[in-house]
Coordinates of C-alpha atoms in Angstrom, one line a residue:
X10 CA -64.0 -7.5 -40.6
X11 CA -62.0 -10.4 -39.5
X12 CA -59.1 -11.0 -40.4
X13 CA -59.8 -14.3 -42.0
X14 CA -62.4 -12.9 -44.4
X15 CA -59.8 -9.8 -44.8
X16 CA -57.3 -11.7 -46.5
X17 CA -59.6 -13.6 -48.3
X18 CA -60.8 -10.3 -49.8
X19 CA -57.0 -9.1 -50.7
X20 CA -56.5 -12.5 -51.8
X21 CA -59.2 -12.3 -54.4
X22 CA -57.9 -9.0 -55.8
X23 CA -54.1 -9.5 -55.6
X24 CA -54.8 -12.8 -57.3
X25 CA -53.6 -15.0 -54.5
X26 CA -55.3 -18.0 -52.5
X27 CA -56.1 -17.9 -48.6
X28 CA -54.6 -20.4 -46.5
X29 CA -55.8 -20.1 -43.1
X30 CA -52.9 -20.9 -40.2
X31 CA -50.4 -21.3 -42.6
X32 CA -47.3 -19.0 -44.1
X33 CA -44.4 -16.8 -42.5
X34 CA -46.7 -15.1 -39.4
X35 CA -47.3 -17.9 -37.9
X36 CA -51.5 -16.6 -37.3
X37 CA -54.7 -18.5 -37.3
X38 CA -55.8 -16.5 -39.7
X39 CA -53.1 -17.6 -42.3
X40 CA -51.6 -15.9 -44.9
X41 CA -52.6 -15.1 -48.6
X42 CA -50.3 -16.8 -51.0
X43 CA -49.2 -17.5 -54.2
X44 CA -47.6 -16.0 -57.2
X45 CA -47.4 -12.9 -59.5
X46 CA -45.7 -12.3 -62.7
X47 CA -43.7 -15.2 -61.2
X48 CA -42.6 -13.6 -58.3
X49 CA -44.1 -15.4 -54.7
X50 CA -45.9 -13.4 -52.5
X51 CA -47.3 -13.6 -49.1
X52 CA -50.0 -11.3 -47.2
X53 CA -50.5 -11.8 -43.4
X54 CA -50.9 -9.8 -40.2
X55 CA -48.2 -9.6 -37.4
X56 CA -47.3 -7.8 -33.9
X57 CA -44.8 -5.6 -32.8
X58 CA -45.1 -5.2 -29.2
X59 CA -49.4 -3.5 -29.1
X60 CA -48.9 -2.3 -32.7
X61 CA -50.8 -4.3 -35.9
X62 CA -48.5 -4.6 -38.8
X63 CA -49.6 -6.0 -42.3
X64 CA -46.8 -7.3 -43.3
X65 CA -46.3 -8.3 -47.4
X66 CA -43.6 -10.5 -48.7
X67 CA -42.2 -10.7 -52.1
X68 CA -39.1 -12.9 -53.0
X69 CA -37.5 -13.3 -56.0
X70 CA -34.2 -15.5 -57.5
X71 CA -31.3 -14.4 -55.6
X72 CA -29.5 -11.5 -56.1
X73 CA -25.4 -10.5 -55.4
X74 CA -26.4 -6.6 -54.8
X75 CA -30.0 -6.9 -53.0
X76 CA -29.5 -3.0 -52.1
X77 CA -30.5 -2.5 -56.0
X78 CA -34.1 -3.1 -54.7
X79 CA -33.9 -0.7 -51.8
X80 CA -32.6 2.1 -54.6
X81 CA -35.5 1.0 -56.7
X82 CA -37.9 1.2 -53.9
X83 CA -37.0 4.6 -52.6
X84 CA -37.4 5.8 -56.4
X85 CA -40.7 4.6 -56.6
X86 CA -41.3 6.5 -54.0
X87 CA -44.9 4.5 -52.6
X88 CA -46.7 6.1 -49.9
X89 CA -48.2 3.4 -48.5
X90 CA -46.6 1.2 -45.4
X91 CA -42.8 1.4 -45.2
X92 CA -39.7 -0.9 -46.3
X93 CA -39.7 -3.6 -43.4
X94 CA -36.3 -5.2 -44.7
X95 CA -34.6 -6.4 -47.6
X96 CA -32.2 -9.8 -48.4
X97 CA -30.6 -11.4 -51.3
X98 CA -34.1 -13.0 -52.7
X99 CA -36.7 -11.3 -50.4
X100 CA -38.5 -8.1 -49.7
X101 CA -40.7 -7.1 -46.8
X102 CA -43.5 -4.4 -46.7
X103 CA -45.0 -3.4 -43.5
X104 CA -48.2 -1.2 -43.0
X105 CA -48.8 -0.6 -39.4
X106 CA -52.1 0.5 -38.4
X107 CA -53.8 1.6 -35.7
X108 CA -57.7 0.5 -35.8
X109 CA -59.3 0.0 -39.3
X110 CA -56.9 -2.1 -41.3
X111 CA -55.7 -0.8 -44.4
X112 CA -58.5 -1.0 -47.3
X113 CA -58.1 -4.5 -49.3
X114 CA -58.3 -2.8 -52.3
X115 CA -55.2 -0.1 -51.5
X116 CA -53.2 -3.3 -50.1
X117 CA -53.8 -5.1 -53.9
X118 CA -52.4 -1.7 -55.7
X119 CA -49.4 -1.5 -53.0
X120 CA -48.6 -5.1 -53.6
X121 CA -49.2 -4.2 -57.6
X122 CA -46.7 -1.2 -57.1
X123 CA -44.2 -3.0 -54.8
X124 CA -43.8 -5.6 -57.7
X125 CA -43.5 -2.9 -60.5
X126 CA -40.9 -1.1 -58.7
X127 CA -38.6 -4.2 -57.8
X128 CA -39.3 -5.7 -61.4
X129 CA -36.3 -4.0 -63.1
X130 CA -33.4 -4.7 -60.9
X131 CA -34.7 -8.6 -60.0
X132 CA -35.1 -11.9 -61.7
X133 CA -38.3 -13.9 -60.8
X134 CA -38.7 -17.4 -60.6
X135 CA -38.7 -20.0 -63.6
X136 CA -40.5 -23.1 -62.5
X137 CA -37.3 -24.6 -61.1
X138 CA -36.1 -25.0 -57.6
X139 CA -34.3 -22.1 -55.9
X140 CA -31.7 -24.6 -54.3
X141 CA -30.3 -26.5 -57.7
X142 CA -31.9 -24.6 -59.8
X143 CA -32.1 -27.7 -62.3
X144 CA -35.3 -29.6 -61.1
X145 CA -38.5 -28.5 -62.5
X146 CA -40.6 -27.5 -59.4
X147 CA -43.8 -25.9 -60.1
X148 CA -45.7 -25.7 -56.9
X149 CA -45.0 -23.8 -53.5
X150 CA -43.5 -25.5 -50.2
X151 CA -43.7 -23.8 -47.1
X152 CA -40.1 -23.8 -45.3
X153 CA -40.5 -23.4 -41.9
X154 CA -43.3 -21.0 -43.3
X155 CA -41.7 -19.2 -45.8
X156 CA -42.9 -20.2 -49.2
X157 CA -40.4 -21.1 -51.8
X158 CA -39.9 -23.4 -54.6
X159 CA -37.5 -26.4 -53.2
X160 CA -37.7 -30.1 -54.6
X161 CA -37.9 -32.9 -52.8
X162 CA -34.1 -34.1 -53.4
X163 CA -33.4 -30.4 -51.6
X164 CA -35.8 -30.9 -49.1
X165 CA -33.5 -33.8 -48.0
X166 CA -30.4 -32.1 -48.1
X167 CA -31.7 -28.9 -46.2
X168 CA -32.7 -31.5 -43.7
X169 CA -29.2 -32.9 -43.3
X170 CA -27.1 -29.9 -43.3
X171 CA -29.9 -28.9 -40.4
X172 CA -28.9 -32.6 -38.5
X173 CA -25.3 -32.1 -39.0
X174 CA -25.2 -28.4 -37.6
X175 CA -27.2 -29.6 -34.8
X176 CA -24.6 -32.1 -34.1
X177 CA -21.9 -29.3 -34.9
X178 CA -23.3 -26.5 -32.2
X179 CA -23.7 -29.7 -29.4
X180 CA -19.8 -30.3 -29.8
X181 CA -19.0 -26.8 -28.8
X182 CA -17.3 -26.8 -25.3
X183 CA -18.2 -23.3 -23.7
X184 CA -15.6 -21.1 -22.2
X185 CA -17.1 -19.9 -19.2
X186 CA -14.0 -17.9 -18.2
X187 CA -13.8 -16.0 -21.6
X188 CA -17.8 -15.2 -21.2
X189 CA -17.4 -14.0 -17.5
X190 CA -14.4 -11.7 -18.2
X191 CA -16.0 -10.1 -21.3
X192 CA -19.0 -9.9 -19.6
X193 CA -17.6 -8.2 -16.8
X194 CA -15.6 -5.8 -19.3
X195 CA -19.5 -4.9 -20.8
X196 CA -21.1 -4.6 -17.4
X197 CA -18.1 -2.2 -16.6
X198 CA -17.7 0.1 -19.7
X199 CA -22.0 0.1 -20.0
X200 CA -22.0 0.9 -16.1
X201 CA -19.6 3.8 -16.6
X202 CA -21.1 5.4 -20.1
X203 CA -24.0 4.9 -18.4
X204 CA -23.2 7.2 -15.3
X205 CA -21.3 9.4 -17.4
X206 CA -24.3 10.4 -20.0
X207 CA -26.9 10.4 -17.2
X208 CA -24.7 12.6 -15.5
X209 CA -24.3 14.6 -19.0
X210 CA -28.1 14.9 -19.8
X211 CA -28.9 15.5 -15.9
X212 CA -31.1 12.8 -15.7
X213 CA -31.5 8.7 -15.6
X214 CA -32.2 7.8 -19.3
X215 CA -34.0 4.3 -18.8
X216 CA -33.7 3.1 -22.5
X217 CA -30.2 3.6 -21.8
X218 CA -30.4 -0.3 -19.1
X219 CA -31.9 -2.3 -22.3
X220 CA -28.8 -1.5 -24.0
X221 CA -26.4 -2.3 -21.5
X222 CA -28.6 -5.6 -20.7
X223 CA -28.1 -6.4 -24.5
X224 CA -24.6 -5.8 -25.1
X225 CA -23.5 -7.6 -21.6
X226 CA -25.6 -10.6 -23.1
X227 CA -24.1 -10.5 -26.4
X228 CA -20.3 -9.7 -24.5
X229 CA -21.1 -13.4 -22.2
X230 CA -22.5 -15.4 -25.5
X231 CA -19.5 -14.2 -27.6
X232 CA -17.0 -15.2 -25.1
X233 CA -19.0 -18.8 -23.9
X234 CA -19.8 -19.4 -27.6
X235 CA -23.2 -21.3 -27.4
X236 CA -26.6 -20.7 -25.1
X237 CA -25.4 -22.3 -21.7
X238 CA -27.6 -22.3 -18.0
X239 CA -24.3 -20.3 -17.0
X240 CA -24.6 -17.3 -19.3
X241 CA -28.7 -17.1 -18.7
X242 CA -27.7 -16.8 -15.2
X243 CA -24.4 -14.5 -15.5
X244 CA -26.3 -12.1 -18.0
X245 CA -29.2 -10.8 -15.7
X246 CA -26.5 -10.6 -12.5
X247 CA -24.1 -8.5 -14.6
X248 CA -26.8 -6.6 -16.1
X249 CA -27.9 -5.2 -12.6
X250 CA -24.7 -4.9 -11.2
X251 CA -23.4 -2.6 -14.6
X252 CA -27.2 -0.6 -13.8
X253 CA -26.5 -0.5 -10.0
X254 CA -22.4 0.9 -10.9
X255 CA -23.6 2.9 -13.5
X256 CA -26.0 5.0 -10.8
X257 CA -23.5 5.0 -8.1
X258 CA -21.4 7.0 -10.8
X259 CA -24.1 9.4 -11.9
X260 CA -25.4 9.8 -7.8
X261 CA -21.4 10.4 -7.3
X262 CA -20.9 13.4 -9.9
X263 CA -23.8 15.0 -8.6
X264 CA -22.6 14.7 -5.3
X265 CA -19.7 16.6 -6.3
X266 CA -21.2 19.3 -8.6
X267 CA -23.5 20.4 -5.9
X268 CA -21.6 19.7 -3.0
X269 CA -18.3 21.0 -4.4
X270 CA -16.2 18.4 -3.3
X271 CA -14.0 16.0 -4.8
X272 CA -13.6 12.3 -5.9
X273 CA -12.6 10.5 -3.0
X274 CA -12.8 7.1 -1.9
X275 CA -14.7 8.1 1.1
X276 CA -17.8 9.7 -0.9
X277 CA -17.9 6.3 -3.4
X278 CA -18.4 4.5 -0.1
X279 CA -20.7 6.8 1.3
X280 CA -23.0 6.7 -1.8
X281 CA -22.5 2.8 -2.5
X282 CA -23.7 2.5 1.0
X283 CA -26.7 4.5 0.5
X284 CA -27.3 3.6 -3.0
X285 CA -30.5 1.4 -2.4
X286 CA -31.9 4.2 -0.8
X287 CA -30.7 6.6 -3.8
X288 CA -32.7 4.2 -6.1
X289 CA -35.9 4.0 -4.1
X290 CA -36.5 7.9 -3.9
X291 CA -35.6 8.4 -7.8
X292 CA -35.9 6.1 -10.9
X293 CA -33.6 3.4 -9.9
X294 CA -36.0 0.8 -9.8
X295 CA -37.3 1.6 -12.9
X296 CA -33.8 1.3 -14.2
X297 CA -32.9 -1.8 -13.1
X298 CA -36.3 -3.4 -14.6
X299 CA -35.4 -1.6 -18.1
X300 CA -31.9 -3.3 -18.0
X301 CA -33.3 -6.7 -17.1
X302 CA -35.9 -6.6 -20.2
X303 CA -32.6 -5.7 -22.5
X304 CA -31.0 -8.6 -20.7
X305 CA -34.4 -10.9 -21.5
X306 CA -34.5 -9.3 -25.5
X307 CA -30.8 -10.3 -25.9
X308 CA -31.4 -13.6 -24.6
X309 CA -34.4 -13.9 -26.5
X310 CA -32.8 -13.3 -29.7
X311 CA -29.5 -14.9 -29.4
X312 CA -31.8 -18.9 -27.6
X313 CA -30.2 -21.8 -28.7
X314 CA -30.6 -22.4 -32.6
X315 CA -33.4 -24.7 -33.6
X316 CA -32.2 -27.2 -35.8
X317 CA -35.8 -27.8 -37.6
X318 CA -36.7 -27.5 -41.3
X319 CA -41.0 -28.1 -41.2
X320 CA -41.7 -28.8 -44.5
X321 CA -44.9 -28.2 -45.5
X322 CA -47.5 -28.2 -48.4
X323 CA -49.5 -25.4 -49.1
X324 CA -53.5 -26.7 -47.7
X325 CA -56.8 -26.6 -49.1
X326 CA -57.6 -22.7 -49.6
X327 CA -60.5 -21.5 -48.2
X328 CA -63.6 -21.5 -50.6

């Protein structure tokens, strides 16, 4: 079954409406929408990396101890999909699956049971908007995606709080010395754990480069203070050169454990000299290309901010 005619199907019995490319996925085949016992909810597919997720959304008025609904959650004890993430006003479901999507039918009861379990430790919405909580609003608005009850006075002011940060984040000046130097200092300490636990475990872990990649981006961001050309260039250079130190390291222990010979200056030459050779024979490469794709990821998650509220009304649902 396609997916469109999928979540028409849960919409029917969850008692929500299909709306085809819209909601918080950002898929042609939309979202299922609407709301419950007052409480909006939202039913769409998603990726992470080759796996299929169904992911399901409630939200609810905002709450000062959101971890309330993980402890009601976990009581309820529902065996179906697993607790994606929790916020002040939201929860997220996720049921990953490999082939067959999950029956529509057990994706209405989990939704039914999600609700239930959350029910006695949240407050759902009245038929005012979330931001003053004064003006009677009574239909959905998708936020970027995300549908949530906001007037149109709200609307406005999201939108100029979004213009003025804009403005705010352009006036940074970035300091480029600060991000080099605590970039070097995470290319340096990742390098060494890095040598030192490969060394530990006998062997090259490779997950072990897309965490140095991502802490020597988030080291170079911190210190510049804002997404610059500099730091997209320093980030991958570091990154290699903490994954190229960190081998030399773990090539130079195990020169001396075998050889029985000690630390000297002349053997760090010898294998520094060598090193590209070292890396061809074993897993170096592969290493490298694992610290760039933490280096990418970190990037990736900290690009510049977009500054853009989409506001959007909810379209005709399919028939």
């Amino acid at each position: 079954m396609k997916e469109n005619e999928y979540l028409q199907q849960v919409a029917n019995l969850a008692g929500l409406r299909h709306y085809p490319q819209q909601g918080p996925w950002n898929k042609k085949s939309g979202s299922a929408v609407g709301t419950r016992d007052n409480y909006v909810t939202a039913i769409g597919f998603s990726q992470k990396g080759r796996t299929a997720v169904l992911m399901i959304l409630l939200r609810f008025k905002k709450l000062d101890q959101p971890e309330q609904v993980k402890s009601a959650l976990k009581t309820a004890a529902i065996k179906k999909g697993k607790l994606g993430e929790i916020g002040s006003n939201f929860v997220r479901w996720e049921w990953t699956y490999a082939f067959a999507k999950p029956k529509a039918e057990e994706v209405a009861k989990l939704v039914e049971d999600l609700r239930t379990a959350i029910k006695p430790v949240t407050t759902p919405f009245d038929g005012r908007c979330e931001q003053c909580a004064s003006t009677s609003t009574n239909s959905l608005t998708l936020l970027n995606g995300l549908p949530m009850f906001i007037c149109a006075t709200c609307q406005e002011k999201v939108r100029q709080d979004l213009n003025q940060a804009a403005v705010n984040y352009e006036a940074i000046t970035p300091n480029y010395p600060n991000g080099l130097v605590l970039g070097i200092g995470a290319a340096a300490m990742g390098g060494l754990a890095w040598g030192l636990i490969a060394y530990g475990i006998n062997r090259i872990f490779l997950y072990g480069a897309i965490l140095i990649g991502y802490l020597v981006a988030a080291a170079v961001l911190k210190g510049t203070g804002k997404v610059t050309r500099f730091g997209q260039i320093a980030i991958p250079i570091l990154t290699v050169a903490s994954v190229l130190f960190g081998d030399a390291i773990f090539y130079t222990l195990m020169v001396m454990k075998h050889q029985h010979v000690p630390f000297s200056g002349k053997l760090l030459n010898v294998i520094v000299v060598h090193l590209w050779d070292l890396e061809t024979k074993g897993s170096g490469v592969l290493s490298l290309l694992f610290g760039l794709v933490g280096a990418g990821y970190a990037l990736y998650s900290a690009r510049k901010p977009k500054f853009q509220a989409v506001f959007q009304p909810l379209g005709a649902p399919t028939a």
